[in-house]
mmCIF file with all atom_site columns, C-alpha atoms (C1' of nucleotides) in Angstrom:
data_model
loop_
_atom_site.group_PDB
_atom_site.id
_atom_site.type_symbol
_atom_site.label_atom_id
_atom_site.label_alt_id
_atom_site.label_comp_id
_atom_site.label_asym_id
_atom_site.label_entity_id
_atom_site.label_seq_id
_atom_site.pdbx_PDB_ins_code
_atom_site.Cartn_x
_atom_site.Cartn_y
_atom_site.Cartn_z
_atom_site.occupancy
_atom_site.B_iso_or_equiv
_atom_site.pdbx_formal_charge
_atom_site.auth_seq_id
_atom_site.auth_comp_id
_atom_site.auth_asym_id
_atom_site.auth_atom_id
_atom_site.pdbx_PDB_model_num
ATOM 1   C CA    . MET A 1 1   ? -12.553 -3.136  4.154   1.00 61.00 ? 1   MET A CA    1
ATOM 2   C CA    . GLU A 1 2   ? -14.159 -5.439  1.999   1.00 58.00 ? 2   GLU A CA    1
ATOM 3   C CA    . ASN A 1 3   ? -12.060 -3.665  -1.107  1.00 62.00 ? 3   ASN A CA    1
ATOM 4   C CA    . GLU A 1 4   ? -8.648  -4.658  0.704   1.00 77.00 ? 4   GLU A CA    1
ATOM 5   C CA    . ASN A 1 5   ? -7.058  -7.521  -1.004  1.00 88.00 ? 5   ASN A CA    1
ATOM 6   C CA    . PHE A 1 6   ? -5.954  -10.607 0.807   1.00 92.00 ? 6   PHE A CA    1
ATOM 7   C CA    . PHE A 1 7   ? -2.123  -9.074  0.851   1.00 93.00 ? 7   PHE A CA    1
ATOM 8   C CA    . GLN A 1 8   ? -2.767  -5.809  1.763   1.00 92.00 ? 8   GLN A CA    1
ATOM 9   C CA    . LYS A 1 9   ? -4.904  -7.253  4.889   1.00 93.00 ? 9   LYS A CA    1
ATOM 10  C CA    . VAL A 1 10  ? -1.855  -9.499  5.749   1.00 94.00 ? 10  VAL A CA    1
ATOM 11  C CA    . TYR A 1 11  ? 0.135   -6.232  5.501   1.00 94.00 ? 11  TYR A CA    1
ATOM 12  C CA    . ARG A 1 12  ? -1.526  -4.582  7.557   1.00 93.00 ? 12  ARG A CA    1
ATOM 13  C CA    . ILE A 1 13  ? -1.195  -7.388  10.191  1.00 94.00 ? 13  ILE A CA    1
ATOM 14  C CA    . THR A 1 14  ? 2.396   -7.412  9.671   1.00 95.00 ? 14  THR A CA    1
ATOM 15  C CA    . LYS A 1 15  ? 2.396   -4.342  10.808  1.00 95.00 ? 15  LYS A CA    1
ATOM 16  C CA    . LEU A 1 16  ? 1.121   -4.645  14.053  1.00 94.00 ? 16  LEU A CA    1
ATOM 17  C CA    . ILE A 1 17  ? 3.739   -7.085  14.913  1.00 96.00 ? 17  ILE A CA    1
ATOM 18  C CA    . PRO A 1 18  ? 5.511   -6.240  18.018  1.00 96.00 ? 18  PRO A CA    1
ATOM 19  C CA    . TYR A 1 19  ? 9.251   -5.170  18.419  1.00 96.00 ? 19  TYR A CA    1
ATOM 20  C CA    . GLY A 1 20  ? 11.050  -8.263  19.577  1.00 96.00 ? 20  GLY A CA    1
ATOM 21  C CA    . LYS A 1 21  ? 8.213   -10.744 18.408  1.00 96.00 ? 21  LYS A CA    1
ATOM 22  C CA    . VAL A 1 22  ? 7.516   -12.775 15.627  1.00 96.00 ? 22  VAL A CA    1
ATOM 23  C CA    . THR A 1 23  ? 4.509   -14.723 14.512  1.00 96.00 ? 23  THR A CA    1
ATOM 24  C CA    . SER A 1 24  ? 3.931   -17.302 11.506  1.00 96.00 ? 24  SER A CA    1
ATOM 25  C CA    . TYR A 1 25  ? 2.183   -17.751 8.616   1.00 96.00 ? 25  TYR A CA    1
ATOM 26  C CA    . GLY A 1 26  ? -0.334  -19.791 9.664   1.00 95.00 ? 26  GLY A CA    1
ATOM 27  C CA    . ALA A 1 27  ? -1.394  -17.460 12.514  1.00 95.00 ? 27  ALA A CA    1
ATOM 28  C CA    . ILE A 1 28  ? -1.667  -14.445 10.505  1.00 95.00 ? 28  ILE A CA    1
ATOM 29  C CA    . ALA A 1 29  ? -3.948  -16.631 7.784   1.00 94.00 ? 29  ALA A CA    1
ATOM 30  C CA    . THR A 1 30  ? -6.271  -18.002 10.414  1.00 93.00 ? 30  THR A CA    1
ATOM 31  C CA    . TYR A 1 31  ? -6.498  -14.650 11.909  1.00 93.00 ? 31  TYR A CA    1
ATOM 32  C CA    . LEU A 1 32  ? -7.670  -12.949 8.292   1.00 90.00 ? 32  LEU A CA    1
ATOM 33  C CA    . GLY A 1 33  ? -10.148 -16.041 8.273   1.00 80.00 ? 33  GLY A CA    1
ATOM 34  C CA    . ALA A 1 34  ? -8.353  -17.593 5.412   1.00 79.00 ? 34  ALA A CA    1
ATOM 35  C CA    . GLY A 1 35  ? -7.388  -20.315 7.871   1.00 78.00 ? 35  GLY A CA    1
ATOM 36  C CA    . LYS A 1 36  ? -5.564  -22.822 5.081   1.00 86.00 ? 36  LYS A CA    1
ATOM 37  C CA    . SER A 1 37  ? -4.079  -19.945 3.290   1.00 89.00 ? 37  SER A CA    1
ATOM 38  C CA    . ALA A 1 38  ? -0.690  -19.901 5.003   1.00 91.00 ? 38  ALA A CA    1
ATOM 39  C CA    . ARG A 1 39  ? 0.949   -19.968 1.860   1.00 93.00 ? 39  ARG A CA    1
ATOM 40  C CA    . MET A 1 40  ? -0.816  -16.962 0.494   1.00 94.00 ? 40  MET A CA    1
ATOM 41  C CA    . VAL A 1 41  ? 0.816   -15.077 3.390   1.00 95.00 ? 41  VAL A CA    1
ATOM 42  C CA    . GLY A 1 42  ? 4.194   -15.904 2.306   1.00 93.00 ? 42  GLY A CA    1
ATOM 43  C CA    . TRP A 1 43  ? 3.668   -15.172 -0.909  1.00 93.00 ? 43  TRP A CA    1
ATOM 44  C CA    . ALA A 1 44  ? 2.170   -11.596 -0.050  1.00 94.00 ? 44  ALA A CA    1
ATOM 45  C CA    . MET A 1 45  ? 5.301   -10.959 2.008   1.00 94.00 ? 45  MET A CA    1
ATOM 46  C CA    . ASN A 1 46  ? 7.030   -11.559 -0.968  1.00 92.00 ? 46  ASN A CA    1
ATOM 47  C CA    . ALA A 1 47  ? 5.085   -9.111  -2.894  1.00 91.00 ? 47  ALA A CA    1
ATOM 48  C CA    . SER A 1 48  ? 5.568   -6.723  0.286   1.00 92.00 ? 48  SER A CA    1
ATOM 49  C CA    . HIS A 1 49  ? 9.330   -6.373  -0.861  1.00 86.00 ? 49  HIS A CA    1
ATOM 50  C CA    . ASN A 1 50  ? 8.820   -2.906  -2.202  1.00 80.00 ? 50  ASN A CA    1
ATOM 51  C CA    . LEU A 1 51  ? 6.855   -1.785  0.849   1.00 87.00 ? 51  LEU A CA    1
ATOM 52  C CA    . GLU A 1 52  ? 9.243   -0.515  3.510   1.00 84.00 ? 52  GLU A CA    1
ATOM 53  C CA    . ASP A 1 53  ? 6.766   -0.549  6.263   1.00 91.00 ? 53  ASP A CA    1
ATOM 54  C CA    . VAL A 1 54  ? 6.161   -4.189  6.115   1.00 95.00 ? 54  VAL A CA    1
ATOM 55  C CA    . PRO A 1 55  ? 8.556   -6.025  8.794   1.00 96.00 ? 55  PRO A CA    1
ATOM 56  C CA    . ALA A 1 56  ? 8.405   -9.388  6.720   1.00 95.00 ? 56  ALA A CA    1
ATOM 57  C CA    . HIS A 1 57  ? 11.522  -10.280 8.686   1.00 95.00 ? 57  HIS A CA    1
ATOM 58  C CA    . ARG A 1 58  ? 9.203   -10.607 11.850  1.00 96.00 ? 58  ARG A CA    1
ATOM 59  C CA    . VAL A 1 59  ? 7.217   -13.633 9.916   1.00 96.00 ? 59  VAL A CA    1
ATOM 60  C CA    . VAL A 1 60  ? 8.499   -17.070 10.049  1.00 96.00 ? 60  VAL A CA    1
ATOM 61  C CA    . ASN A 1 61  ? 7.146   -20.740 9.683   1.00 95.00 ? 61  ASN A CA    1
ATOM 62  C CA    . ARG A 1 62  ? 5.337   -22.438 12.507  1.00 94.00 ? 62  ARG A CA    1
ATOM 63  C CA    . LYS A 1 63  ? 8.708   -23.807 13.391  1.00 94.00 ? 63  LYS A CA    1
ATOM 64  C CA    . GLY A 1 64  ? 10.411  -20.630 13.752  1.00 95.00 ? 64  GLY A CA    1
ATOM 65  C CA    . LEU A 1 65  ? 12.506  -21.254 10.949  1.00 94.00 ? 65  LEU A CA    1
ATOM 66  C CA    . LEU A 1 66  ? 13.535  -18.572 8.973   1.00 94.00 ? 66  LEU A CA    1
ATOM 67  C CA    . THR A 1 67  ? 12.330  -19.911 5.717   1.00 94.00 ? 67  THR A CA    1
ATOM 68  C CA    . GLY A 1 68  ? 12.101  -16.553 3.838   1.00 91.00 ? 68  GLY A CA    1
ATOM 69  C CA    . LYS A 1 69  ? 15.731  -15.531 4.348   1.00 91.00 ? 69  LYS A CA    1
ATOM 70  C CA    . HIS A 1 70  ? 17.127  -15.865 0.835   1.00 89.00 ? 70  HIS A CA    1
ATOM 71  C CA    . HIS A 1 71  ? 14.049  -13.585 0.000   1.00 91.00 ? 71  HIS A CA    1
ATOM 72  C CA    . PHE A 1 72  ? 16.332  -10.983 1.466   1.00 91.00 ? 72  PHE A CA    1
ATOM 73  C CA    . ASP A 1 73  ? 19.085  -8.901  0.438   1.00 86.00 ? 73  ASP A CA    1
ATOM 74  C CA    . GLY A 1 74  ? 22.087  -10.440 1.123   1.00 81.00 ? 74  GLY A CA    1
ATOM 75  C CA    . THR A 1 75  ? 22.586  -13.859 3.304   1.00 85.00 ? 75  THR A CA    1
ATOM 76  C CA    . ASN A 1 76  ? 21.513  -12.868 6.678   1.00 90.00 ? 76  ASN A CA    1
ATOM 77  C CA    . LEU A 1 77  ? 19.900  -9.929  6.391   1.00 93.00 ? 77  LEU A CA    1
ATOM 78  C CA    . MET A 1 78  ? 16.955  -11.490 7.960   1.00 94.00 ? 78  MET A CA    1
ATOM 79  C CA    . GLN A 1 79  ? 18.552  -13.054 10.803  1.00 94.00 ? 79  GLN A CA    1
ATOM 80  C CA    . GLN A 1 80  ? 20.565  -9.902  11.557  1.00 95.00 ? 80  GLN A CA    1
ATOM 81  C CA    . LEU A 1 81  ? 17.371  -7.830  11.804  1.00 95.00 ? 81  LEU A CA    1
ATOM 82  C CA    . LEU A 1 82  ? 15.486  -10.547 14.025  1.00 95.00 ? 82  LEU A CA    1
ATOM 83  C CA    . GLU A 1 83  ? 18.626  -10.410 16.359  1.00 96.00 ? 83  GLU A CA    1
ATOM 84  C CA    . ASN A 1 84  ? 19.090  -6.838  16.727  1.00 96.00 ? 84  ASN A CA    1
ATOM 85  C CA    . GLU A 1 85  ? 15.586  -7.345  18.515  1.00 97.00 ? 85  GLU A CA    1
ATOM 86  C CA    . GLY A 1 86  ? 16.868  -9.757  20.697  1.00 96.00 ? 86  GLY A CA    1
ATOM 87  C CA    . ILE A 1 87  ? 15.762  -12.795 19.254  1.00 97.00 ? 87  ILE A CA    1
ATOM 88  C CA    . VAL A 1 88  ? 18.008  -15.828 19.360  1.00 95.00 ? 88  VAL A CA    1
ATOM 89  C CA    . ILE A 1 89  ? 18.810  -17.354 16.265  1.00 95.00 ? 89  ILE A CA    1
ATOM 90  C CA    . VAL A 1 90  ? 20.753  -20.678 15.832  1.00 93.00 ? 90  VAL A CA    1
ATOM 91  C CA    . ASP A 1 91  ? 21.091  -22.401 12.219  1.00 90.00 ? 91  ASP A CA    1
ATOM 92  C CA    . TYR A 1 92  ? 18.456  -19.705 10.890  1.00 91.00 ? 92  TYR A CA    1
ATOM 93  C CA    . GLN A 1 93  ? 15.760  -21.340 13.388  1.00 93.00 ? 93  GLN A CA    1
ATOM 94  C CA    . ILE A 1 94  ? 14.617  -18.861 16.783  1.00 95.00 ? 94  ILE A CA    1
ATOM 95  C CA    . GLN A 1 95  ? 15.377  -20.271 19.764  1.00 94.00 ? 95  GLN A CA    1
ATOM 96  C CA    . ASN A 1 96  ? 12.405  -19.959 22.555  1.00 94.00 ? 96  ASN A CA    1
ATOM 97  C CA    . LEU A 1 97  ? 9.719   -19.461 19.932  1.00 94.00 ? 97  LEU A CA    1
ATOM 98  C CA    . GLU A 1 98  ? 7.456   -19.700 22.450  1.00 92.00 ? 98  GLU A CA    1
ATOM 99  C CA    . ARG A 1 99  ? 8.516   -16.572 24.189  1.00 94.00 ? 99  ARG A CA    1
ATOM 100 C CA    . VAL A 1 100 ? 8.878   -14.558 21.171  1.00 95.00 ? 100 VAL A CA    1
ATOM 101 C CA    . PHE A 1 101 ? 5.746   -15.506 19.309  1.00 96.00 ? 101 PHE A CA    1
ATOM 102 C CA    . TRP A 1 102 ? 3.177   -13.555 19.255  1.00 95.00 ? 102 TRP A CA    1
ATOM 103 C CA    . ASP A 1 103 ? 0.025   -14.492 17.870  1.00 94.00 ? 103 ASP A CA    1
ATOM 104 C CA    . PRO A 1 104 ? -2.367  -11.938 16.639  1.00 94.00 ? 104 PRO A CA    1
ATOM 105 C CA    . SER A 1 105 ? -5.567  -14.085 16.999  1.00 91.00 ? 105 SER A CA    1
ATOM 106 C CA    . LYS A 1 106 ? -4.625  -14.179 20.838  1.00 91.00 ? 106 LYS A CA    1
ATOM 107 C CA    . GLU A 1 107 ? -3.191  -10.831 21.377  1.00 85.00 ? 107 GLU A CA    1
ATOM 108 C CA    . LEU A 1 108 ? -5.532  -8.854  19.128  1.00 78.00 ? 108 LEU A CA    1
ATOM 109 C CA    . GLU A 1 109 ? -9.406  -8.077  19.071  1.00 69.00 ? 109 GLU A CA    1
ATOM 110 C CA    . SER A 1 110 ? -11.061 -8.941  15.724  1.00 54.00 ? 110 SER A CA    1
ATOM 111 C CA    . PHE A 1 111 ? -10.575 -5.572  14.121  1.00 50.00 ? 111 PHE A CA    1
ATOM 112 C CA    . TYR A 1 112 ? -10.395 -5.817  10.433  1.00 50.00 ? 112 TYR A CA    1
ATOM 113 C "C1'" . DA  B 2 1   ? -10.759 -19.042 -17.755 1.00 70.91 ? 1   DA  B "C1'" 1
ATOM 114 C "C1'" . DG  B 2 2   ? -7.266  -22.604 -16.941 1.00 70.91 ? 2   DG  B "C1'" 1
ATOM 115 C "C1'" . DT  B 2 3   ? -2.891  -23.559 -15.524 1.00 70.91 ? 3   DT  B "C1'" 1
ATOM 116 C "C1'" . DG  B 2 4   ? 1.188   -22.739 -12.400 1.00 70.91 ? 4   DG  B "C1'" 1
ATOM 117 C "C1'" . DT  B 2 5   ? 3.101   -21.117 -8.457  1.00 70.91 ? 5   DT  B "C1'" 1
ATOM 118 C "C1'" . DG  B 2 6   ? 4.287   -20.784 -3.475  1.00 70.91 ? 6   DG  B "C1'" 1
ATOM 119 C "C1'" . DA  B 2 7   ? 8.833   -17.034 2.329   1.00 70.91 ? 7   DA  B "C1'" 1
ATOM 120 C "C1'" . DC  B 2 8   ? 2.956   -23.303 5.103   1.00 70.91 ? 8   DC  B "C1'" 1
ATOM 121 C "C1'" . DA  B 2 9   ? 0.415   -26.527 7.503   1.00 70.91 ? 9   DA  B "C1'" 1
ATOM 122 C "C1'" . DC  B 2 10  ? -1.159  -31.361 8.386   1.00 70.91 ? 10  DC  B "C1'" 1
ATOM 123 C "C1'" . DT  B 2 11  ? -1.393  -35.798 8.272   1.00 70.91 ? 11  DT  B "C1'" 1
ATOM 124 C "C1'" . DG  B 2 12  ? 0.374   -40.722 8.568   1.00 70.91 ? 12  DG  B "C1'" 1
ATOM 125 C "C1'" . DG  B 2 13  ? 4.572   -43.835 8.547   1.00 70.91 ? 13  DG  B "C1'" 1
ATOM 126 C "C1'" . DT  C 3 1   ? 11.032  -29.411 15.360  1.00 70.91 ? 1   DT  C "C1'" 1
ATOM 127 C "C1'" . DC  C 3 2   ? 11.518  -36.795 12.052  1.00 70.91 ? 2   DC  C "C1'" 1
ATOM 128 C "C1'" . DC  C 3 3   ? 10.375  -37.107 6.573   1.00 70.91 ? 3   DC  C "C1'" 1
ATOM 129 C "C1'" . DA  C 3 4   ? 7.520   -37.631 2.528   1.00 70.91 ? 4   DA  C "C1'" 1
ATOM 130 C "C1'" . DG  C 3 5   ? 3.387   -36.778 0.215   1.00 70.91 ? 5   DG  C "C1'" 1
ATOM 131 C "C1'" . DT  C 3 6   ? -1.034  -34.072 0.508   1.00 70.91 ? 6   DT  C "C1'" 1
ATOM 132 C "C1'" . DG  C 3 7   ? -4.126  -30.230 0.672   1.00 70.91 ? 7   DG  C "C1'" 1
ATOM 133 C "C1'" . DC  C 3 8   ? -4.715  -25.467 0.425   1.00 70.91 ? 8   DC  C "C1'" 1
ATOM 134 C "C1'" . DC  C 3 9   ? -6.326  -21.191 -1.692  1.00 70.91 ? 9   DC  C "C1'" 1
ATOM 135 C "C1'" . DA  C 3 10  ? -5.239  -16.500 -3.481  1.00 70.91 ? 10  DA  C "C1'" 1
ATOM 136 C "C1'" . DC  C 3 11  ? -3.117  -14.509 -7.116  1.00 70.91 ? 11  DC  C "C1'" 1
ATOM 137 C "C1'" . DA  C 3 12  ? -0.397  -13.820 -11.885 1.00 70.91 ? 12  DA  C "C1'" 1
ATOM 138 C "C1'" . DC  C 3 13  ? -0.030  -14.720 -16.206 1.00 70.91 ? 13  DC  C "C1'" 1
#
DNA sequence: AGTGTGACACTGG
DNA sequence: TCCAGTGCCACAC
């Protein structure tokens, strides 16, 4: 939809992340054609605080580090949510990232 | 309308 | 998956 903001596009993709999977800010940005606007994706997550449908905890940076952790309530909510989905996290970093990584540009056909 | 900003990514050392 | 520095671009004010 041409009227949709970049943020809304980000939300739409984020909602598509399967249970037990994660993706990176850059992957989402690339999929949206924004390419180098990975930082914006993070900012969109910050704005998505209010929206319950956006699983922002499934979005991490490209190393698998939970950089956005402090933006969640409490201290380890983000980690708890991910671990609850079967993702192993050590020292705020996702283990076996390759196995749980979900790349929208590869897993999805283009359809936004 | 210009400036500041940010939950990133990439490159060179 | 170093570490520091640089580029990036959409959004808020």
